[in-house]
mmCIF file of C-alpha atoms in Angstrom:
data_model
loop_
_atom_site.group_PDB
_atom_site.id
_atom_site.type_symbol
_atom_site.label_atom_id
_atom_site.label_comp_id
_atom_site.label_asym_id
_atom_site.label_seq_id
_atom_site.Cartn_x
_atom_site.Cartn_y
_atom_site.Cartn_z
ATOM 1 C CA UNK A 150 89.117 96.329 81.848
ATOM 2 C CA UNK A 151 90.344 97.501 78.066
ATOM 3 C CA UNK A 152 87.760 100.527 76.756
ATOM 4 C CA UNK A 153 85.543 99.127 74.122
ATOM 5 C CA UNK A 154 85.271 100.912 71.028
ATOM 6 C CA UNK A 155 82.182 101.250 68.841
ATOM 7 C CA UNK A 156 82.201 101.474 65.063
ATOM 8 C CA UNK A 157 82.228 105.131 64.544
ATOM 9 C CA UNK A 158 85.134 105.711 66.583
ATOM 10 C CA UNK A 159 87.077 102.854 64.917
ATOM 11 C CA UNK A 160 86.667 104.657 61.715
ATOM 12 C CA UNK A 161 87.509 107.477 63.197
ATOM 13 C CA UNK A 162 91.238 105.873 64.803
ATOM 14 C CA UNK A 163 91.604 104.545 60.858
ATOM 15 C CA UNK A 164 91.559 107.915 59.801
ATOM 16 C CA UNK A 165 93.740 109.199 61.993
ATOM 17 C CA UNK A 166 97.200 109.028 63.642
ATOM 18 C CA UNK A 167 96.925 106.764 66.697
ATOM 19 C CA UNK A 168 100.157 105.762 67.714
ATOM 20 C CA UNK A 169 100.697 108.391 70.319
ATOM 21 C CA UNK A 170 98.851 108.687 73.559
ATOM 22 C CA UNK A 171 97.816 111.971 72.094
ATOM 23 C CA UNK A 172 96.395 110.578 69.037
ATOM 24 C CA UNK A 173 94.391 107.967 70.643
ATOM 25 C CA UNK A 174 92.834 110.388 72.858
ATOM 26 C CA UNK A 175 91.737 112.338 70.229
ATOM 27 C CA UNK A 176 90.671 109.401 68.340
ATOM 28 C CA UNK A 177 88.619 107.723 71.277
ATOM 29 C CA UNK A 178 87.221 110.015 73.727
ATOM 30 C CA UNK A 179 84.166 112.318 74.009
ATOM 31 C CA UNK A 180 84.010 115.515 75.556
ATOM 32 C CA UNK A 181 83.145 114.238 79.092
ATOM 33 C CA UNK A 182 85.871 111.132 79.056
ATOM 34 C CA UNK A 183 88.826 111.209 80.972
ATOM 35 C CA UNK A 184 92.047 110.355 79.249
ATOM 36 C CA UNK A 185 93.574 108.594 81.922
ATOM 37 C CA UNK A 186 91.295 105.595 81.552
ATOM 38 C CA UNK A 187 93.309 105.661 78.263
ATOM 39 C CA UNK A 188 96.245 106.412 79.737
ATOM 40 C CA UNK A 189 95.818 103.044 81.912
ATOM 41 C CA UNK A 190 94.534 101.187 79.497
ATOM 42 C CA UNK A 191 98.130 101.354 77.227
ATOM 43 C CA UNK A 192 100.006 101.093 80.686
ATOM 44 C CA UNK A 193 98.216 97.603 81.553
ATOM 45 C CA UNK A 194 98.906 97.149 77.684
ATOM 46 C CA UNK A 195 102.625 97.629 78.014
ATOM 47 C CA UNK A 196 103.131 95.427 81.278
ATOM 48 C CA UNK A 197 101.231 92.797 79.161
ATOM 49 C CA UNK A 198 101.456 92.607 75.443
ATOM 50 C CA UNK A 199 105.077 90.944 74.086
ATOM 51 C CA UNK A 200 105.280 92.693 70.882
ATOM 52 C CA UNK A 201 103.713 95.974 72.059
ATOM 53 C CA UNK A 202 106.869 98.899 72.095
ATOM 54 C CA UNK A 203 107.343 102.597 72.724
ATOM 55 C CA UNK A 204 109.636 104.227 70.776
ATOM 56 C CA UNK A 205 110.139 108.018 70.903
ATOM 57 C CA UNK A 206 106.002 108.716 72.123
ATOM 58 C CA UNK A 207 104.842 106.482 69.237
ATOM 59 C CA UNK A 208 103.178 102.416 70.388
ATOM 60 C CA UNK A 209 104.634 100.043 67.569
ATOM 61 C CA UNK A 210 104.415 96.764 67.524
ATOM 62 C CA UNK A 211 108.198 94.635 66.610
ATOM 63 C CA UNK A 212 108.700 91.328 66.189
ATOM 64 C CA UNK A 213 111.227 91.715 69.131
ATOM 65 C CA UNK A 214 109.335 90.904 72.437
ATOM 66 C CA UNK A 215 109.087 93.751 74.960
ATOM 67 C CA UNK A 216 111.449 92.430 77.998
ATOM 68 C CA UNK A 217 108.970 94.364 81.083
ATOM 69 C CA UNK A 218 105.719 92.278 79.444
ATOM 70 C CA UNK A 219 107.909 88.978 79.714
ATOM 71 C CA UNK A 220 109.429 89.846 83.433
ATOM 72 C CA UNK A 221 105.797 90.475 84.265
ATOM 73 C CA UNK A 222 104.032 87.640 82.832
ATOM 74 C CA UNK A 223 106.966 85.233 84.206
ATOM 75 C CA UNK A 224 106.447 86.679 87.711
ATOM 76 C CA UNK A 225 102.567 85.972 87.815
ATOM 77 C CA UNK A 226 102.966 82.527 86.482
ATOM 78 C CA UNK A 227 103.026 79.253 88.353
ATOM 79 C CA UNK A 228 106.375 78.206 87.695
ATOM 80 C CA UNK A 229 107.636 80.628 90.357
ATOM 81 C CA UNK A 230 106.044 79.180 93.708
ATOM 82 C CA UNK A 231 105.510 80.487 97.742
ATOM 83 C CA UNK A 232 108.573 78.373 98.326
ATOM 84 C CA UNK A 233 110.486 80.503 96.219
ATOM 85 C CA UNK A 234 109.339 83.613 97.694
ATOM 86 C CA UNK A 235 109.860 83.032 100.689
ATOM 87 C CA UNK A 236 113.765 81.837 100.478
ATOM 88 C CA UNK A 237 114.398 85.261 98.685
ATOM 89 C CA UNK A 238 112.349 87.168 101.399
ATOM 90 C CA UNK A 239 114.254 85.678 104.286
ATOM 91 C CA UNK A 240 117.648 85.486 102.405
ATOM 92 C CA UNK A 241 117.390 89.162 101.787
ATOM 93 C CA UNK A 242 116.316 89.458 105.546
ATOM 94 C CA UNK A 243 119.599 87.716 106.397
ATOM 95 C CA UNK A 244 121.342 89.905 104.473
ATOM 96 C CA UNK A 245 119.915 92.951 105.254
ATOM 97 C CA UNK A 246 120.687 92.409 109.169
ATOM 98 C CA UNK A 247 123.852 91.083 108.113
ATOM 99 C CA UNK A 248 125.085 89.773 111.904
ATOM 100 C CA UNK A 249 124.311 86.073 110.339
ATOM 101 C CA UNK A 250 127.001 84.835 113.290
ATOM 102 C CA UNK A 251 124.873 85.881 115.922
ATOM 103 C CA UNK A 252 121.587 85.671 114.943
ATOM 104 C CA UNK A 253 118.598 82.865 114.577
ATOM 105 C CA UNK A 254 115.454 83.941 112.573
ATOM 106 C CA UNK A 255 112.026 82.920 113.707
ATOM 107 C CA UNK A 256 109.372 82.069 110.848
ATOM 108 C CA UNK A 257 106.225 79.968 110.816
ATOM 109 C CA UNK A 258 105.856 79.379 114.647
ATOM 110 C CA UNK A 259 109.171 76.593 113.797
ATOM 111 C CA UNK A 260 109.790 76.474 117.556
ATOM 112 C CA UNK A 261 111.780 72.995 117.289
ATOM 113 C CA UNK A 262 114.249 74.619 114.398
ATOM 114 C CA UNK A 263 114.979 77.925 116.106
ATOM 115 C CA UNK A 264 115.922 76.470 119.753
ATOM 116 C CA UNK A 265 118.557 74.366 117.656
ATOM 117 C CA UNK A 266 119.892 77.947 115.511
ATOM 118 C CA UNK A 267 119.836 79.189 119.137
ATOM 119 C CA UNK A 268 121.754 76.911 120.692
ATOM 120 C CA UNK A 269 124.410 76.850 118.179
ATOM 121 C CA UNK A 270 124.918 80.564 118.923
ATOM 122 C CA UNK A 271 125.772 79.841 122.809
ATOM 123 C CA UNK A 272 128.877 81.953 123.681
ATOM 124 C CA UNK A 273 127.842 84.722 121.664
ATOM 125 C CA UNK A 274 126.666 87.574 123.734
ATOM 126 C CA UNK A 275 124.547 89.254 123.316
ATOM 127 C CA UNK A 276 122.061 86.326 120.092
ATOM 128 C CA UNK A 277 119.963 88.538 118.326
ATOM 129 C CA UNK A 278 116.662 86.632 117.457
ATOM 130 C CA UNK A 279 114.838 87.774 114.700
ATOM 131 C CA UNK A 280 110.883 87.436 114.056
ATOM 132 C CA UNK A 281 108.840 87.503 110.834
ATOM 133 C CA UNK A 282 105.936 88.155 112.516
ATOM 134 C CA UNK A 283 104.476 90.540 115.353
ATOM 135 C CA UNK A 284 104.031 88.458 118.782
ATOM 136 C CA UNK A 285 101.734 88.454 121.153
ATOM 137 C CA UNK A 286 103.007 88.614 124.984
ATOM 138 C CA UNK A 287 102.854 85.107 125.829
ATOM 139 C CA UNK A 288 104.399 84.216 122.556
ATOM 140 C CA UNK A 289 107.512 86.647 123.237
ATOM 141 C CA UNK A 290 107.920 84.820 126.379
ATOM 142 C CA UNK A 291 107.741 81.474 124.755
ATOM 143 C CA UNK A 292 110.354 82.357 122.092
ATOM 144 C CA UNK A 293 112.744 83.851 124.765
ATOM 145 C CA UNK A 294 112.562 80.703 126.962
ATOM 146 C CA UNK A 295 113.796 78.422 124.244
ATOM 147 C CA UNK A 296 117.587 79.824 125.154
ATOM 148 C CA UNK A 297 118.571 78.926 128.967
ATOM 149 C CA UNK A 298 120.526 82.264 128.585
ATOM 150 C CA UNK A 299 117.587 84.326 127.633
ATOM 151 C CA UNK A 300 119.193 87.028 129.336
ATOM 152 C CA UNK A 301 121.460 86.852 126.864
ATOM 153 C CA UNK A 302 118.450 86.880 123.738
ATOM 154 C CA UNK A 303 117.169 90.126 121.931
ATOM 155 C CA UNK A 304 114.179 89.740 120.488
ATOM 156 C CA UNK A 305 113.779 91.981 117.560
ATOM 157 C CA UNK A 306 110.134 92.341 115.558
ATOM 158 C CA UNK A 307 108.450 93.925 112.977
ATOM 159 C CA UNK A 308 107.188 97.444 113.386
ATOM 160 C CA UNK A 309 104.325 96.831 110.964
ATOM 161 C CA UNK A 310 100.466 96.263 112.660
ATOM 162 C CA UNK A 311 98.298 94.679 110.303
ATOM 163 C CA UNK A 312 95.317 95.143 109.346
ATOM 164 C CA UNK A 313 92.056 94.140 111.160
ATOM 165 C CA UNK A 314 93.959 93.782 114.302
ATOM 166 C CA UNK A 315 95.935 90.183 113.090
ATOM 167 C CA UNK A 316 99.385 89.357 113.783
ATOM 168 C CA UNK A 317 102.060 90.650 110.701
ATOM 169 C CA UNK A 318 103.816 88.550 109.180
ATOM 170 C CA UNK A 319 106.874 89.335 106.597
ATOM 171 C CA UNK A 320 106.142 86.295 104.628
ATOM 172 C CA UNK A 321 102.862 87.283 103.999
ATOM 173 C CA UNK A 322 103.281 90.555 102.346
ATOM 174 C CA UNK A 323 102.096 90.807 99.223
ATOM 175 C CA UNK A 324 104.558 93.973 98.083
ATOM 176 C CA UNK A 325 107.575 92.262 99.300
ATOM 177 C CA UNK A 326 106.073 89.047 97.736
ATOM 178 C CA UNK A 327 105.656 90.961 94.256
ATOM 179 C CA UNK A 328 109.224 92.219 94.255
ATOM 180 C CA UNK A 329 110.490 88.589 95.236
ATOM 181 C CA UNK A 330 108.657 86.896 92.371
ATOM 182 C CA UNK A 331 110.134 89.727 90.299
ATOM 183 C CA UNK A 332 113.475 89.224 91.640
ATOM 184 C CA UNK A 333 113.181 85.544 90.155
ATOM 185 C CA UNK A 334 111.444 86.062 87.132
ATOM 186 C CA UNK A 335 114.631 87.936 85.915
ATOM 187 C CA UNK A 336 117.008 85.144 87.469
ATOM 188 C CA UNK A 337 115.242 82.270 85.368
ATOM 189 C CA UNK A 338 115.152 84.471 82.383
ATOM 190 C CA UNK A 339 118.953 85.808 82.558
ATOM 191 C CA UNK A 340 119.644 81.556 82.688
ATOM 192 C CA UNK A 341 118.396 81.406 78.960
ATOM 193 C CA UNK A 342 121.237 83.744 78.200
ATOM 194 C CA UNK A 343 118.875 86.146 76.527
ATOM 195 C CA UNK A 344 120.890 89.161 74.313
ATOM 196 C CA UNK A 345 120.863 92.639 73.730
ATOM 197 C CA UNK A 346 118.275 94.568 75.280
ATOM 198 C CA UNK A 347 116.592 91.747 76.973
ATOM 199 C CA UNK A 348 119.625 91.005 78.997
ATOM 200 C CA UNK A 349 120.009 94.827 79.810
ATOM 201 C CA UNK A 350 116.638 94.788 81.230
ATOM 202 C CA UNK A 351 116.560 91.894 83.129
ATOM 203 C CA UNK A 352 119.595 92.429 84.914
ATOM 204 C CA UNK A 353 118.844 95.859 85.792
ATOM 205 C CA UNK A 354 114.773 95.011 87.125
ATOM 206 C CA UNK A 355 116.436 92.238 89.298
ATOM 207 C CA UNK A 356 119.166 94.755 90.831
ATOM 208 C CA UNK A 357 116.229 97.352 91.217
ATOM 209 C CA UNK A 358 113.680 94.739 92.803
ATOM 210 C CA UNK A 359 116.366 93.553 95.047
ATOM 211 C CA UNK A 360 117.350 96.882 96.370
ATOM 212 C CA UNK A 361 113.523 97.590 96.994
ATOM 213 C CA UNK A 362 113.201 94.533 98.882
ATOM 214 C CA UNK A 363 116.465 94.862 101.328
ATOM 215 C CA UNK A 364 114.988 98.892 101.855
ATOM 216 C CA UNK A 365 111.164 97.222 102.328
ATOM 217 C CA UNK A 366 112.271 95.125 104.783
ATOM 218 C CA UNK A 367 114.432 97.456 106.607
ATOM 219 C CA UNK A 368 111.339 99.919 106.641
ATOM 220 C CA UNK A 369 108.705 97.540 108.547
ATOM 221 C CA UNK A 370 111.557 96.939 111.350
ATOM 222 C CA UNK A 371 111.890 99.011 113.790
ATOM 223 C CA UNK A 372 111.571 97.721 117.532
ATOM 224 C CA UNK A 373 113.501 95.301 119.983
ATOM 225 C CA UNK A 374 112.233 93.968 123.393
ATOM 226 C CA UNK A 375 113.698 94.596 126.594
ATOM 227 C CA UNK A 376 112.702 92.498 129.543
ATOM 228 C CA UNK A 377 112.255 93.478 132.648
ATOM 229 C CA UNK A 378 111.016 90.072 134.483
ATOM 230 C CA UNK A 379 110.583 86.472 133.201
ATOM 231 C CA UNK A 380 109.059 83.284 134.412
ATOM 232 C CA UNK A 381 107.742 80.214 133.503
ATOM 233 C CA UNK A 382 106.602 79.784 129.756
ATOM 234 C CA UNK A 383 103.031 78.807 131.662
ATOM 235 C CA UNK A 384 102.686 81.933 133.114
ATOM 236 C CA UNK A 385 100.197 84.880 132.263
ATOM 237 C CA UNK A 386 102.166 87.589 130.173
ATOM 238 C CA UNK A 387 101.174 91.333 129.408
ATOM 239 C CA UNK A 388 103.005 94.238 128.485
ATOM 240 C CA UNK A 389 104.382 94.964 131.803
ATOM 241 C CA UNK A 390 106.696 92.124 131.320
ATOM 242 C CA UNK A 391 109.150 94.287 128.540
ATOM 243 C CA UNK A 392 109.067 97.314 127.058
ATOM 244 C CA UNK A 393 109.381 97.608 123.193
ATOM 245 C CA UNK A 394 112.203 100.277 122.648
ATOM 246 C CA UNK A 395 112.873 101.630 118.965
ATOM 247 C CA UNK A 396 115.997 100.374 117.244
ATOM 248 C CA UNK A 397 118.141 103.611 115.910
ATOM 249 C CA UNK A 398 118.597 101.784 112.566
ATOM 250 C CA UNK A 399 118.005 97.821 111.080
#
């Protein structure tokens, strides 16, 4: 996706100062070009390229290694898997909600799991049941007759429609994804007890990808269920069932 560069135009970049954007503009473009493909170009560069630096407007390349091209190679690599990224979306869930006492989370349809989180919350009024995903009527119904109190249950969803009219689902979102894989590309790199500047900026990506998660996942709440008849989980559900009322806050 890099601009190619023919022979004239590399003599022309030897002739020339090219280590500012400016430069290499001047050096690289015709008349009719637009400078942001350059512009890109040395931004893709700098997310990438180890040894590739910016110091004062000028691109130098140091034997140091650029900290943002390690976070981001780390992050896209295998060594950080869905398993991963999905503890550190539903931990930061958790903590987002923060009412861990009274509260069960619902993820990946793991019916047999969540009655047993729900039944461990008996005597707390009212249990506050979380869902990754958006549900379909029946499935609400389902979900809120795994508690004999469901009375006592508030179902709480996402706010977020998907697109081409599929369920949502928070584990499947590829920004929140991104930051989470971020999020541990700075953990496993902060364990190598890295110095200087590294450590500066891999602490302070990690406390800026976690905030941007917890707000994320704040943002595509939004919504709680309020019932106004049940039945039998074999019965035909539609809307009329419960109304979906906006929470205030998350």
């Amino acid at each position: 996706g890099y601009r190619q560069l023919d022979l004239e135009q590399w003599s022309m970049i030897s002739a020339a100062q090219v280590d500012t954007f400016r430069g290499l503009v001047f050096a690289t473009l015709d008349p009719d070009d637009n400078p942001n493909v350059v512009r890109d170009s040395l931004e893709q560069l700098r997310g990438l390229a180890f040894n590739l630096h910016e110091r004062n407007d000028r691109f130098v390349f140091l034997a140091e290694e650029n900290p943002h091209a390690r976070i981001n190679a780390l992050a896209n690599s295998q060594r950080i898997g869905p398993d991963v990224v999905r503890e550190h979306i539903l931990g930061t869930l958790t903590k987002v909600w923060g009412d861990s006492k009274r509260t069960a989370v619902y993820a990946d349809r793991d019916k047999s799991r969540l009655e047993e989180q729900l039944a461990g919350l008996r005597g707390q009024r009212p249990r506050f049941l979380l869902s990754t995903v958006t549900l379909e009527p029946d499935s609400r119904l389902a979900l809120q007759n795994l508690s004999t109190d469901r009375n006592l249950v508030l179902l709480i969803e996402p706010k977020v429609h998907a697109g081409g009219g599929g369920s949502y689902n928070l584990l499947s979102d590829d920004d929140l994804a991104a930051s989470a894989r971020r999020i541990e590309a700075c953990a496993l790199l902060l364990e190598s007890r890295p110095s200087g500047q590294a450590r500066t900026v891999y602490a302070e990506v990690k406390r800026t990808e976690q905030a941007r998660l917890s707000d994320s996942i704040a943002e595509r709440y939004g919504r709680y269920i309020a019932w106004h008849r049940a039945g039998a989980s074999g019965s035909e559900v539609d809307d009329s069932w419960y109304t979906a009322h906006p929470l205030d806050s998350f």
